[in-house]
CSV table of C-alpha atoms in Angstrom, one decimal:
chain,number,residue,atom,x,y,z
A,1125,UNK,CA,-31.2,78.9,128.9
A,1126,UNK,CA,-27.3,77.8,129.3
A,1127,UNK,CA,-25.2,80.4,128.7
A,1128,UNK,CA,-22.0,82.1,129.4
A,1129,UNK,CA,-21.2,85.6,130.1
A,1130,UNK,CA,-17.2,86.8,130.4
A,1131,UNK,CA,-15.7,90.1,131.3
A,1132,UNK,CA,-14.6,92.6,130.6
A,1133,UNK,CA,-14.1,92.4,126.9
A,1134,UNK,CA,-10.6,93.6,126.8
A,1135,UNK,CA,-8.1,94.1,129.8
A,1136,UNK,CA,-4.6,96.2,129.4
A,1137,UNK,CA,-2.4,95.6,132.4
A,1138,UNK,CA,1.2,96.7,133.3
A,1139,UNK,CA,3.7,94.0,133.5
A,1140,UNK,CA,3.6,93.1,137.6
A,1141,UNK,CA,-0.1,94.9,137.7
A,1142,UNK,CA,-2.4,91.7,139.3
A,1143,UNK,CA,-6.2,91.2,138.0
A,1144,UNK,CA,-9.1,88.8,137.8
A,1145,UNK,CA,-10.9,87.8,134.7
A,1146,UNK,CA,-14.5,86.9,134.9
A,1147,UNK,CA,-16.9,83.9,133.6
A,1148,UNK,CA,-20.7,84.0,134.7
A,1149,UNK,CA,-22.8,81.2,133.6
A,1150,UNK,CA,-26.2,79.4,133.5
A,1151,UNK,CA,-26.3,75.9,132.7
A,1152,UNK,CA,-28.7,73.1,134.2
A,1153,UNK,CA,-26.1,71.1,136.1
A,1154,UNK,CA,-22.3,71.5,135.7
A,1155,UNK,CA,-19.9,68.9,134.5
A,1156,UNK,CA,-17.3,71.0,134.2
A,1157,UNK,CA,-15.8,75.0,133.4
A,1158,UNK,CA,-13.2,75.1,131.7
A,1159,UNK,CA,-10.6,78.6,130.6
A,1160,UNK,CA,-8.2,78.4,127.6
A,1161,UNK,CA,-5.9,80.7,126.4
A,1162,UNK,CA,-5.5,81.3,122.8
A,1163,UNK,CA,-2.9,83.3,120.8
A,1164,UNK,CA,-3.8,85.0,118.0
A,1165,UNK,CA,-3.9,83.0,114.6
A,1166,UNK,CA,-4.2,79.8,116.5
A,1167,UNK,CA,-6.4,77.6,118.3
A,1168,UNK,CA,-7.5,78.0,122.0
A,1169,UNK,CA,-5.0,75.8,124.5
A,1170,UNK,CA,-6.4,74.5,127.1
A,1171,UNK,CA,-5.4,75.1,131.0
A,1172,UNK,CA,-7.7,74.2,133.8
A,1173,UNK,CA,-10.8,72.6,134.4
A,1174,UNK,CA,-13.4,73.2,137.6
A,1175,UNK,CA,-15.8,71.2,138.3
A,1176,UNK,CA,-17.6,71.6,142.1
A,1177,UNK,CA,-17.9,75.2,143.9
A,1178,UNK,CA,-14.9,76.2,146.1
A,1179,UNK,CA,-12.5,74.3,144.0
A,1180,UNK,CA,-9.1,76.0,142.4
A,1181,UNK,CA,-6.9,75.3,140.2
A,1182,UNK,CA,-2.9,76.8,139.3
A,1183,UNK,CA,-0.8,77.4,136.9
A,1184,UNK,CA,2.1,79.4,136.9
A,1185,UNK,CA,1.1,82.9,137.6
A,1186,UNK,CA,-2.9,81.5,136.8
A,1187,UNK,CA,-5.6,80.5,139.4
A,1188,UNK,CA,-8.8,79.4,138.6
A,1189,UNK,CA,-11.5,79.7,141.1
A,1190,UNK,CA,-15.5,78.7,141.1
A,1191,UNK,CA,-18.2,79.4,142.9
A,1192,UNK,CA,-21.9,78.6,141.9
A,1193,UNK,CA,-22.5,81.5,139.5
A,1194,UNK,CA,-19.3,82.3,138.2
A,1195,UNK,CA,-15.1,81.6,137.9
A,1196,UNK,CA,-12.6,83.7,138.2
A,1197,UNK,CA,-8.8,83.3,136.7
A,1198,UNK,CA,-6.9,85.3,138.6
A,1199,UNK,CA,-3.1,86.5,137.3
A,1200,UNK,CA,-0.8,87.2,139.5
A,1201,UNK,CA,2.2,89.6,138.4
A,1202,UNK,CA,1.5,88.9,134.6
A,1203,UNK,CA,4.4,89.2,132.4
A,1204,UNK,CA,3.8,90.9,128.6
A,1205,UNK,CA,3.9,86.8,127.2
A,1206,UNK,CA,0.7,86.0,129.0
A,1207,UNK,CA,-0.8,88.3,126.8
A,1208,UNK,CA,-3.6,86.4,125.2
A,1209,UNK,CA,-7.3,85.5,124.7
A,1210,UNK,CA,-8.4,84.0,128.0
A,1211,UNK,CA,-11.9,81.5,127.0
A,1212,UNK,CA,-14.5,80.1,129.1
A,1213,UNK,CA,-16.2,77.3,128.7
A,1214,UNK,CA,-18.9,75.3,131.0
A,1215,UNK,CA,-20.3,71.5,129.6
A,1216,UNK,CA,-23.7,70.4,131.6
A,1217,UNK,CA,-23.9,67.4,132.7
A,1218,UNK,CA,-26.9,66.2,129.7
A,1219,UNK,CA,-28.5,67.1,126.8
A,1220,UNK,CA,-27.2,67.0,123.3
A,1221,UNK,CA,-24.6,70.1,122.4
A,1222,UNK,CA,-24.0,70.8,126.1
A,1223,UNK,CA,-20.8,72.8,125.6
A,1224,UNK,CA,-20.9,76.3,125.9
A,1225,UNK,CA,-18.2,79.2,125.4
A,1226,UNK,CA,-17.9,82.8,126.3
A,1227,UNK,CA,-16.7,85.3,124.2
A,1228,UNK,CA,-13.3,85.7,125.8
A,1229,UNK,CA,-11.0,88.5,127.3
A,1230,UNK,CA,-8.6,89.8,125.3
A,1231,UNK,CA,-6.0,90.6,128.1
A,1232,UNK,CA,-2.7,93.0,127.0
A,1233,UNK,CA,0.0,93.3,129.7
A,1234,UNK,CA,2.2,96.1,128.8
A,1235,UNK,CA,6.0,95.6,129.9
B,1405,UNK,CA,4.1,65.3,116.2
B,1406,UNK,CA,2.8,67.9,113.8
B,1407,UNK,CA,-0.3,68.6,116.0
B,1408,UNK,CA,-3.6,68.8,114.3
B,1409,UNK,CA,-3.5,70.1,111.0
B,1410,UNK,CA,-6.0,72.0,108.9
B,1411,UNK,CA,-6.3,73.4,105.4
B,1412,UNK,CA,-6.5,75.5,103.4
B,1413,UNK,CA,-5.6,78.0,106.8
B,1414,UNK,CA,-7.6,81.0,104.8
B,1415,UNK,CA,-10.1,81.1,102.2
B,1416,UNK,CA,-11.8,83.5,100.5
B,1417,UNK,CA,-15.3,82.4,98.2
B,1418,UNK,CA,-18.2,84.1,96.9
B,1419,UNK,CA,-21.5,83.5,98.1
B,1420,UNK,CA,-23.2,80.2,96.8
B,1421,UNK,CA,-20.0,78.5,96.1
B,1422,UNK,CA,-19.4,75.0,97.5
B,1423,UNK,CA,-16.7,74.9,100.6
B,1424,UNK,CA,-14.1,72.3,101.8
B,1425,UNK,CA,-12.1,72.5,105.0
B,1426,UNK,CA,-10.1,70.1,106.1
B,1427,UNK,CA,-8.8,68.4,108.7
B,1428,UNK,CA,-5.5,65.8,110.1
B,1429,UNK,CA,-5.9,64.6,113.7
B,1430,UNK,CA,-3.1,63.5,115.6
B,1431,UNK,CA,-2.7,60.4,114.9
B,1432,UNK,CA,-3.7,57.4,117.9
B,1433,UNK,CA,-6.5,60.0,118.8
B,1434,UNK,CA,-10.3,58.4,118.4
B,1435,UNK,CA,-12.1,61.5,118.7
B,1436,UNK,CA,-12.0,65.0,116.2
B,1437,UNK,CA,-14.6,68.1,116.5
B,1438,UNK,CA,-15.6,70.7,114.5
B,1439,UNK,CA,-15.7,74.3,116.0
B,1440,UNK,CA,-16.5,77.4,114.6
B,1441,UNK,CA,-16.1,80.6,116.1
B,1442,UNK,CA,-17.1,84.2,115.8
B,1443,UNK,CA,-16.8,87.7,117.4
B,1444,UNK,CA,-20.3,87.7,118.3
B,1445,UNK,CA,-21.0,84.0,119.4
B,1446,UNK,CA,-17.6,82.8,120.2
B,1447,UNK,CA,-16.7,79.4,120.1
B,1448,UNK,CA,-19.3,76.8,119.3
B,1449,UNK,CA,-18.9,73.1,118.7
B,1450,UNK,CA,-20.6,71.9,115.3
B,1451,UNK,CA,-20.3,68.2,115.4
B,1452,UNK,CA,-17.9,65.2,116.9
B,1453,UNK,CA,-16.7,62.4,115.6
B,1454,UNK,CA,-15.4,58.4,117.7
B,1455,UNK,CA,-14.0,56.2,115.6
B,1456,UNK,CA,-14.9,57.6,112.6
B,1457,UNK,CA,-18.5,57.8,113.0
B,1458,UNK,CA,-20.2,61.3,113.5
B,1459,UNK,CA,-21.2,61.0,117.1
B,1460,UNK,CA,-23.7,63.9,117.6
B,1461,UNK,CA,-24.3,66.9,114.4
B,1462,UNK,CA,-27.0,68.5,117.0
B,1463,UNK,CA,-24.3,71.8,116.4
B,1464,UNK,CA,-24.5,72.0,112.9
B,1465,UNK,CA,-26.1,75.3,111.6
B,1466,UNK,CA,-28.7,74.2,109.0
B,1467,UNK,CA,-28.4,71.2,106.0
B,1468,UNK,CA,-26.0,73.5,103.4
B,1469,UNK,CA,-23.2,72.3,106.5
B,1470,UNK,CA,-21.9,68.4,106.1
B,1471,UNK,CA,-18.5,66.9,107.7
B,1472,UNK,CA,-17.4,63.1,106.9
B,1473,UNK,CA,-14.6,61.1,108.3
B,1474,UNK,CA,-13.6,58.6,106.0
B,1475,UNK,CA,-10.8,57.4,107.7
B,1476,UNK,CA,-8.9,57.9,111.0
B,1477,UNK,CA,-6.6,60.4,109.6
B,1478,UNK,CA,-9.0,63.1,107.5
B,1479,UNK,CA,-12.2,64.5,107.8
B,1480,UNK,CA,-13.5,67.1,105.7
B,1481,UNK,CA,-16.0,69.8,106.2
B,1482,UNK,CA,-18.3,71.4,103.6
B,1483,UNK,CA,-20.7,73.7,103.3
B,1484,UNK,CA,-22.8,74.2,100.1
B,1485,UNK,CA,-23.8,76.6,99.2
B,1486,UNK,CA,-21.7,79.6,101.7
B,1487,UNK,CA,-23.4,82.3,102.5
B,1488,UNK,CA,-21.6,85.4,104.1
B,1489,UNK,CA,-23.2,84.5,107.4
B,1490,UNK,CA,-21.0,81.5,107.4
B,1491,UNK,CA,-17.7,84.0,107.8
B,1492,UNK,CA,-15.7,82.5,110.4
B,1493,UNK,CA,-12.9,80.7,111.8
B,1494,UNK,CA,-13.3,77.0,112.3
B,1495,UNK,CA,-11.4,75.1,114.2
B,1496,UNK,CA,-10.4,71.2,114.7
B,1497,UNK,CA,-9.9,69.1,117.6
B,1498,UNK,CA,-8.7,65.8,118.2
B,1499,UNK,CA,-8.8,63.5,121.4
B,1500,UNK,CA,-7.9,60.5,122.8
B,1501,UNK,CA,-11.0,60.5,125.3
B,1502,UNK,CA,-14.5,63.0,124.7
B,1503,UNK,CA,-13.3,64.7,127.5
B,1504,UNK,CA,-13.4,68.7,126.8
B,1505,UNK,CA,-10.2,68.4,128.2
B,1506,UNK,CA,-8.2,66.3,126.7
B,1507,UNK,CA,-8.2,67.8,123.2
B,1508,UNK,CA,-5.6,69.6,121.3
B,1509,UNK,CA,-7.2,72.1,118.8
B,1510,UNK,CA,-5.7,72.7,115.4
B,1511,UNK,CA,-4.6,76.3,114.2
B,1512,UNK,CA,-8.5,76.7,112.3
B,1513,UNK,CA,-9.1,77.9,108.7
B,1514,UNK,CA,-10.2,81.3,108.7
B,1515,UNK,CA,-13.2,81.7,105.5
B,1516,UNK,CA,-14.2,84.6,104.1
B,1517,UNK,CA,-17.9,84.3,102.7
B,1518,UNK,CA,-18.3,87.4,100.0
């Protein structure tokens, strides 16, 4: 079954204090993972997508890794602004409704 | 440009009464989506629309859910009759491609199901 797993929930960080989110996943061949970040009261935003093991992607104080199981989006020195729900998404490559989203990580950074 | 727009941006029915949301692309942009999201199953995609024509509805929930596009600049989404389980935020998209990628999401219509 495709799915897709992020953690943790919820992450509070101080302002400069680096961390990884996580993004498991299950799907029968990958087109593509995809994160967005979405404020609250609004529609996600989208920032990078993956779409072959060992690639990365940046942004800013972002990075996007992925490996066969999983992706990472590493911040770097987050500032209280990137505050936000970070999604995950992964489409396979057939099959009708092939798009499939975590649940998110609501990430605080403190200043 | 405005973005995507969407109204009403909250609503609040009682159960068994007909819903409309509704729904402005950007304009130039050949492809909209209907999301919906919730806490406990996140973001799922409901149906998409090319050109005005519905594309692939293999997302929406059961037959009391129906969108239309009449035109490149509206579509509407209704569901009738709500039922509380259809509590949620939806969201909608537009595109210029049906790349996830490329699309811009519009600030959703949060309904309240009673």
């Amino acid at each position: 079954e495709d799915q897709v797993t992020q953690s943790p929930e919820a992450l509070r960080l101080q302002e400069g204090e680096s961390s990884s989110l996580n993004c498991s996943y299950t799907v029968s061949g990958l087109r593509g993972l995809f994160w967005y970040r979405q404020d609250p009261g609004k529609g996600p935003e989208f920032l990078f997508t993956l779409y072959s093991a060992g690639e990365e992607k940046e942004k800013e104080r972002l990075k996007a890794t992925l490996t066969k199981k999983e992706s990472f989006l590493h911040i770097t020195a987050p500032k209280p602004e990137d505050s936000a729900t970070y999604l995950c998404a992964v489409q396979a490559l057939t099959g009708a409704n092939n798009l499939f989203f975590g649940t998110g990580t609501r990430l605080t950074v403190i200043p | 440009d405005a973005g995507v727009i969407q109204s009403p941006r909250h609503e609040v029915t009682e159960m068994g009464q007909e819903v409309t949301l509704r729904c402005k692309p950007i304009s130039g942009h050949d492809y909209l989506f209907w999301y919906r999201q919730t806490m406990m199953r996140g973001l799922e995609l409901l149906i998409y629309f090319n050109n005005n024509v519905p594309i692939d509805d293999s997302g929406m929930p059961e037959d009391r859910f129906s969108a239309k596009m009449p035109n490149a600049s509206f579509s509407n989404l209704k569901i009738q009759p709500s039922e509380p389980r259809d509590s949620a935020v939806y969201f909608c998209a537009s595109s210029l491609s049906n790349l996830q990628e490329t699309q811009y999401f519009g600030p959703g219509t949060r309904l309240l199901v009673l």
